[in-house]
Coordinates of C-alpha atoms and ligand atoms in Angstrom, one line a residue:
X25 CA 0.0 0.0 0.1
X26 CA 1.1 3.5 -0.8
X27 CA 1.5 6.5 1.5
X28 CA -1.8 7.5 2.9
X29 CA -3.4 10.8 1.6
X30 CA -3.0 12.5 4.9
X31 CA -0.9 11.6 7.9
X32 CA -0.9 14.0 10.8
X33 CA 2.0 13.4 13.3
X34 CA 2.1 15.1 16.8
X35 CA 0.6 18.2 15.6
X36 CA 0.8 21.0 18.0
X37 CA -1.0 24.5 17.8
X38 CA -1.0 27.3 20.4
X39 CA -2.4 30.8 20.4
X40 CA -1.0 33.6 22.2
X41 CA -3.6 35.7 24.3
X42 CA -3.0 38.6 26.8
X43 CA -3.9 36.2 29.6
X44 CA -1.4 33.5 28.4
X45 CA -0.7 30.8 25.7
X46 CA -3.7 28.6 24.8
X47 CA -2.8 25.1 24.0
X48 CA -5.6 24.4 21.4
X49 CA -4.1 21.2 20.1
X50 CA -1.7 19.1 22.1
X51 CA -0.2 16.3 19.8
X52 CA -2.8 15.2 17.3
X53 CA -2.3 11.9 15.2
X54 CA -4.1 10.6 12.6
X55 CA -3.9 8.8 9.1
X56 CA -6.5 9.3 6.4
X57 CA -6.4 6.9 3.3
X58 CA -7.6 8.3 -0.1
X59 CA -11.5 8.0 -0.5
X60 CA -12.1 7.4 3.4
X61 CA -14.2 9.5 5.6
X62 CA -13.0 10.4 9.2
X63 CA -15.5 12.0 11.6
X64 CA -13.9 14.1 14.3
X65 CA -16.0 14.5 17.4
X66 CA -15.4 16.1 20.8
X67 CA -17.1 18.7 23.0
X68 CA -16.8 22.4 22.3
X69 CA -13.2 23.7 22.7
X70 CA -11.7 20.3 22.4
X71 CA -9.6 21.5 19.1
X72 CA -11.4 20.1 16.4
X73 CA -11.6 23.1 14.1
X74 CA -8.1 24.4 15.2
X75 CA -6.7 21.0 14.1
X76 CA -8.1 21.3 10.6
X77 CA -7.7 25.1 10.3
X78 CA -3.9 24.6 11.0
X79 CA -3.3 22.3 8.4
X80 CA -4.6 24.8 5.8
X81 CA -2.8 28.0 7.4
X82 CA -6.0 29.4 8.6
X83 CA -5.4 29.9 12.3
X84 CA -4.9 33.7 11.9
X85 CA -1.8 35.8 13.1
X86 CA -2.1 34.9 17.0
X87 CA -2.0 31.1 16.2
X88 CA 1.2 29.1 15.6
X89 CA 1.8 25.4 14.7
X90 CA 4.6 24.7 17.3
X91 CA 5.1 21.2 16.6
X92 CA 4.4 18.2 14.3
X93 CA 3.9 17.5 10.8
X94 CA 0.9 17.0 8.3
X95 CA 1.9 15.1 5.1
X96 CA -0.5 15.5 2.3
X97 CA 0.2 13.8 -1.1
X98 CA 4.1 13.7 -0.2
X99 CA 4.4 17.4 1.1
X100 CA 4.3 18.7 4.6
X101 CA 1.5 21.1 4.8
X102 CA 2.7 22.5 8.1
X103 CA 6.1 23.4 6.4
X104 CA 4.6 25.2 3.3
X105 CA 4.9 28.7 2.4
X106 CA 1.5 30.6 2.7
X107 CA 1.3 31.2 -1.2
X108 CA 2.0 27.5 -1.8
X109 CA -0.5 26.5 0.9
X110 CA -3.2 28.7 -0.7
X111 CA -2.8 26.9 -4.0
X112 CA -3.3 23.5 -2.2
X113 CA -6.4 24.8 -0.6
X114 CA -9.1 25.1 -3.0
X115 CA -7.3 22.8 -5.6
X116 CA -6.4 19.7 -3.5
X117 CA -8.2 20.3 -0.3
X118 CA -11.6 22.1 -0.2
X119 CA -13.3 23.2 3.0
X120 CA -16.9 23.9 3.9
X121 CA -17.9 25.6 7.1
X122 CA -21.1 25.8 9.2
X123 CA -21.9 29.2 8.0
X124 CA -21.8 29.4 4.1
X125 CA -21.8 33.4 4.3
X126 CA -18.3 33.0 6.0
X127 CA -17.2 31.4 2.5
X128 CA -19.5 33.0 -0.2
X129 CA -18.8 36.4 -1.0
X130 CA -22.3 38.3 -0.4
X131 CA -21.8 40.9 -3.3
X132 CA -20.8 38.6 -6.2
X133 CA -23.2 36.4 -8.4
X134 CA -22.8 32.9 -7.5
X135 CA -22.0 31.8 -11.0
X136 CA -19.1 34.1 -11.1
X137 CA -17.8 32.7 -7.5
X138 CA -17.9 29.1 -8.8
X139 CA -16.2 29.9 -12.2
X140 CA -13.5 32.2 -10.7
X141 CA -11.6 29.6 -9.1
X142 CA -11.7 27.4 -12.0
X143 CA -10.6 30.4 -14.3
X144 CA -8.0 31.7 -12.0
X145 CA -6.1 28.2 -12.4
X146 CA -6.6 28.2 -15.8
X147 CA -8.1 24.7 -16.1
X148 CA -11.0 25.9 -18.0
X149 CA -12.0 28.5 -20.6
X150 CA -14.7 31.0 -19.8
X151 CA -17.5 28.8 -21.5
X152 CA -16.2 25.6 -20.0
X153 CA -16.0 27.0 -16.5
X154 CA -19.5 28.3 -16.9
X155 CA -20.8 24.9 -18.2
X156 CA -19.1 23.3 -15.4
X157 CA -20.7 25.5 -12.8
X158 CA -24.1 24.7 -14.2
X159 CA -23.3 21.0 -13.8
X160 CA -22.1 21.3 -10.3
X161 CA -25.2 23.4 -9.2
X162 CA -27.3 20.8 -10.9
X163 CA -25.4 18.1 -9.3
X164 CA -25.9 19.7 -5.7
X165 CA -29.7 19.9 -6.3
X166 CA -30.1 23.6 -7.1
X167 CA -33.3 23.9 -9.7
X168 CA -32.7 25.7 -12.8
X169 CA -29.2 26.1 -12.5
X170 CA -28.4 28.1 -15.6
X171 CA -30.7 30.7 -14.4
X172 CA -29.5 30.7 -10.8
X173 CA -25.8 31.4 -11.8
X174 CA -27.0 35.1 -11.7
X175 CA -28.3 35.2 -8.5
X176 CA -26.5 36.5 -5.1
X177 CA -26.3 34.5 -2.1
X178 CA -28.9 36.3 -0.3
X179 CA -31.5 34.9 -2.7
X180 CA -30.7 31.3 -1.5
X181 CA -32.3 29.7 1.4
X182 CA -29.7 28.4 4.2
X183 CA -30.0 24.7 2.9
X184 CA -29.5 25.9 -0.8
X185 CA -26.6 28.3 0.3
X186 CA -24.8 25.2 2.0
X187 CA -25.5 23.3 -1.4
X188 CA -23.9 26.1 -3.2
X189 CA -21.0 26.3 -1.1
X190 CA -20.5 22.4 -1.7
X191 CA -20.7 23.1 -5.6
X192 CA -18.1 25.8 -4.9
X193 CA -15.8 23.3 -2.9
X194 CA -16.1 20.8 -5.5
X195 CA -15.2 23.0 -8.5
X196 CA -11.7 22.0 -8.7
X197 CA -12.1 17.9 -7.8
X198 CA -10.5 18.2 -4.5
X199 CA -8.7 14.9 -3.2
X200 CA -9.8 15.9 0.3
X201 CA -13.0 17.7 1.6
X202 CA -13.0 19.1 5.1
X203 CA -16.5 20.0 6.4
X204 CA -16.6 21.8 9.9
X205 CA -19.9 21.3 11.2
X206 CA -21.5 21.6 7.7
X207 CA -25.1 21.1 8.8
X208 CA -25.3 22.3 12.3
X209 CA -27.3 25.6 11.1
X210 CA -29.8 23.7 9.1
X211 CA -33.0 22.1 10.2
X212 CA -33.0 18.1 10.6
X213 CA -34.5 17.3 7.3
X214 CA -32.3 19.5 5.3
X215 CA -29.4 18.5 7.4
X216 CA -29.9 14.8 6.2
X217 CA -30.3 16.0 2.5
X218 CA -27.2 18.0 2.5
X219 CA -25.2 14.9 4.3
X220 CA -26.7 12.4 2.0
X221 CA -25.3 14.6 -0.8
X222 CA -21.9 14.8 0.4
X223 CA -21.8 11.1 0.9
X224 CA -22.9 10.4 -2.9
X225 CA -20.5 13.1 -4.1
X226 CA -17.8 11.2 -2.2
X227 CA -18.8 8.0 -3.7
X228 CA -19.0 9.6 -7.4
X229 CA -15.5 11.5 -6.9
X230 CA -13.4 9.2 -4.7
X231 CA -12.5 12.2 -2.6
X232 CA -11.6 11.7 1.2
X233 CA -13.7 13.5 3.7
X234 CA -13.3 14.9 7.2
X235 CA -16.3 15.6 8.8
X236 CA -16.2 17.8 12.2
X237 CA -19.5 17.4 14.0
X238 CA -20.6 17.6 17.7
X239 CA -23.3 15.2 16.6
X240 CA -22.2 11.5 17.2
X241 CA -25.3 10.3 15.3
X242 CA -24.1 12.2 12.1
X243 CA -20.6 10.9 12.7
X244 CA -21.6 7.2 12.9
X245 CA -24.0 7.4 9.9
X246 CA -21.7 9.2 7.6
X247 CA -18.0 8.2 8.4
X248 CA -15.8 5.1 8.2
X249 CA -13.6 6.0 11.0
X250 CA -14.2 8.3 14.0
X251 CA -11.6 10.2 16.3
X252 CA -12.8 11.4 19.4
X253 CA -11.1 14.6 20.7
X254 CA -10.6 15.8 24.2
X255 CA -8.6 18.6 25.5
X256 CA -6.9 19.3 22.1
X257 CA -5.9 15.4 21.6
X258 CA -7.3 12.3 20.0
X259 CA -8.2 9.9 23.0
X260 CA -9.7 7.2 20.8
X261 CA -9.9 6.4 17.2
X262 CA -11.2 3.5 15.1
X263 CA -13.9 2.3 12.8
X264 CA -17.5 3.3 13.5
X265 CA -18.5 -0.3 14.2
X266 CA -15.6 -0.8 16.7
X267 CA -16.1 2.4 18.5
X268 CA -19.7 1.3 19.0
X269 CA -18.8 -2.2 20.0
X270 CA -15.4 -1.9 21.7
X271 CA -15.6 1.7 23.2
X272 CA -12.2 1.9 25.1
X273 CA -11.8 5.5 26.4
X274 CA -14.0 6.5 29.2
X275 CA -14.7 9.8 27.4
X276 CA -15.8 8.2 24.1
X277 CA -17.9 5.9 26.2
X278 CA -19.6 9.0 27.9
X279 CA -20.3 10.6 24.6
X280 CA -22.0 7.2 23.4
X281 CA -23.7 6.8 26.4
X282 CA -25.1 10.4 26.0
X283 CA -26.4 9.4 22.4
X284 CA -29.1 7.1 23.3
X285 CA -30.0 5.4 20.2
X286 CA -26.3 4.1 19.7
X287 CA -25.2 4.1 23.3
X288 CA -24.7 1.5 26.0
X289 CA -26.7 3.7 28.3
X290 CA -29.8 2.2 29.6
X291 CA -31.2 5.4 31.5
X292 CA -32.4 8.8 29.9
X293 CA -29.8 11.4 29.1
X294 CA -28.8 13.3 31.9
X295 CA -27.2 16.8 32.4
X296 CA -24.1 16.1 33.9
X297 CA -21.6 18.1 36.2
X298 CA -17.9 18.7 35.2
X299 CA -16.3 20.8 32.5
X300 CA -13.5 20.3 30.1
X301 CA -10.0 21.5 31.5
X302 CA -8.7 25.1 30.5
X303 CA -6.8 25.2 27.3
X304 CA -4.4 27.5 29.2
X305 CA -3.1 24.4 31.0
X306 CA -0.5 22.1 30.0
X307 CA -1.2 18.6 31.0
X308 CA 1.2 16.4 32.6
X309 CA -1.5 13.9 33.6
X310 CA -4.5 12.4 32.0
X311 CA -6.7 15.5 31.1
X312 CA -9.8 13.5 31.6
X313 CA -8.8 12.0 35.0
X314 CA -10.8 14.6 36.8
X315 CA -14.2 13.5 35.4
X316 CA -13.3 9.8 35.3
X317 CA -15.0 6.8 36.9
X318 CA -12.1 4.6 36.1
X319 CA -9.3 6.7 37.2
X320 CA -6.3 5.3 39.5
X321 CA -3.3 7.0 40.8
X322 CA -1.2 6.5 37.4
X323 CA -3.7 8.7 35.6
X324 CA -3.0 11.7 37.8
X325 CA 0.7 11.1 37.5
X326 CA 1.2 10.4 33.9
X327 CA -0.5 11.1 30.5
X328 CA -1.5 8.0 28.7
X329 CA -0.2 7.8 25.1
X330 CA -2.5 7.2 22.2
X331 CA -1.4 3.5 21.6
X332 CA -2.6 0.8 19.1
X333 CA -4.8 -1.7 21.0
X334 CA -5.8 -3.6 17.7
X335 CA -5.0 -2.7 13.9
X336 CA -6.9 0.4 13.3
X337 CA -7.9 1.0 17.1
X338 CA -6.1 3.7 19.0
X339 CA -6.8 4.6 22.6
X340 CA -5.0 6.9 25.1
X341 CA -6.1 5.4 28.3
X342 CA -4.4 3.2 31.2
X343 CA -7.5 1.4 31.8
X344 CA -8.9 0.8 28.3
X345 CA -9.2 -2.9 29.1
X346 CA -11.3 -2.2 32.0
X347 CA -13.3 0.4 30.3
X348 CA -14.1 -2.0 27.3
X349 CA -15.2 -4.8 29.6
X350 CA -17.5 -2.7 31.6
X351 CA -19.0 -1.0 28.6
X352 CA -19.7 -4.4 27.0
X353 CA -21.1 -5.8 30.0
X354 CA -23.1 -2.7 30.8
X355 CA -21.9 -2.5 34.3
X356 CA -22.6 0.2 36.7
X357 CA -19.2 1.9 36.3
X358 CA -19.8 2.3 32.5
X359 CA -23.4 3.3 32.9
X360 CA -22.2 5.9 35.4
X361 CA -19.8 7.4 32.9
X362 CA -22.9 9.1 31.5
X363 CA -23.3 10.9 34.9
X364 CA -19.8 12.0 35.0
X365 CA -19.3 13.6 31.6
X366 CA -20.6 16.9 30.7
X367 CA -23.5 16.9 28.1
X368 CA -21.4 16.4 24.8
X369 CA -21.0 19.7 22.9
X370 CA -23.5 22.5 22.2
X371 CA -24.8 23.1 19.0
Ligands
ATP14 N1 -8.2 32.6 17.3 C1 -8.2 32.0 18.6 N2 -7.4 32.8 19.6 C2 -7.4 32.2 20.9 N3 -7.8 31.0 21.2 C3 -8.5 30.3 20.3 C4 -8.6 30.8 19.1 N4 -9.4 29.9 18.1 C5 -9.5 28.8 19.0 N5 -9.0 29.1 20.0 C6 -9.0 28.0 21.5 O1 -8.5 26.8 21.0 C7 -9.2 25.7 21.8 C8 -9.8 25.1 20.4 O2 -10.9 25.3 19.8 P1 -11.6 24.7 18.4 O3 -12.2 26.0 17.9 O4 -10.6 24.0 17.6 O5 -12.6 24.1 19.2 P2 -13.7 23.0 18.7 O6 -13.5 21.7 19.1 O7 -13.8 23.2 17.0 O8 -15.0 23.6 19.4 P3 -16.6 23.8 18.8 O9 -17.2 22.4 18.8 O10 -17.2 24.7 19.7 O11 -16.5 24.4 17.4 C9 -10.3 26.5 22.5 O12 -9.9 26.6 23.7 C10 -10.4 27.9 21.8 O13 -10.8 28.7 22.8
MG15 MG1 -15.3 24.1 16.0

């Protein structure tokens, strides 16, 4: 097998703030093969967005990648000059955000926005670019696409704008599409339509996809693998099926238990005390220990490494064996994790 499409190793990102240094990403590792989809879940502030934005050079002037690498297609994104990265972004890697208005230019007709990137890269003539824009709008389910090329973003509904943004993202046939909470702002039916669309586009084009979501249901439905983030790190990563059946990290278990349809939990979802740790802190011990039912003294002394427990299953927990057994047997300690973990993530 050749090199993976994207291999992120020990990625660390910080922000300088008047109150101190924010340790937003504290050593993230993952591998994404071509054509695969990876879901990134975790509560607010766990570093999901910053991880992805840092790969694309989009963390702003106060942010800095302070360590690690991100090999994409044979080049290290982290070491690339802004100009080169800008080239990769858009051509090989496309991003869509929760709010399409952050990506769409409100005062430019959407046809022009879609054709602009194609023409800038001189892949298509003006006529070809227009043709392809119509084709793309049609493909993402915009009725009367030729006519709508002349409309402005405000003339589209939220769901339709999201479709336009997907068309824009796909214009240059990216190898990787990163979607950061792509449907959070949409109502449930439209959400499902947009996600189904992304899934079928992925099938057609063979692109890889990273979906960042606070919704574990979305992640399990639409992804091959899942990475669970906590305090700027991935604490568990494996296939969707294995995560559900062999949950090995107490925080991942808490997330699953809080999502009733797929969880091991037997009782209703409860609002739970406990907060994620401050990102101003550097963790020498397990960052989840203060909220963990399974903790022992070692968890408060050392930080567990993300280690392979099975091929394609990585966990950062000293008590992964105990957790997985407890979860499978549905015993009290496992069920109580639900009580001990804050309600996952806000919308
Ligand atoms: N521009 C910034 N300046 C300072 N700190 C930042 C900046 N952007 C993000 N952070 C901090 O970095 C950490 C990770 O943030 P990030 O946005 O990646 O979280 P997230 O997992 O995407 O959360 P959410 O689910 O709310 O989108 C947080 O502590 C956040 O406050
Ligand atoms: Mg985010």
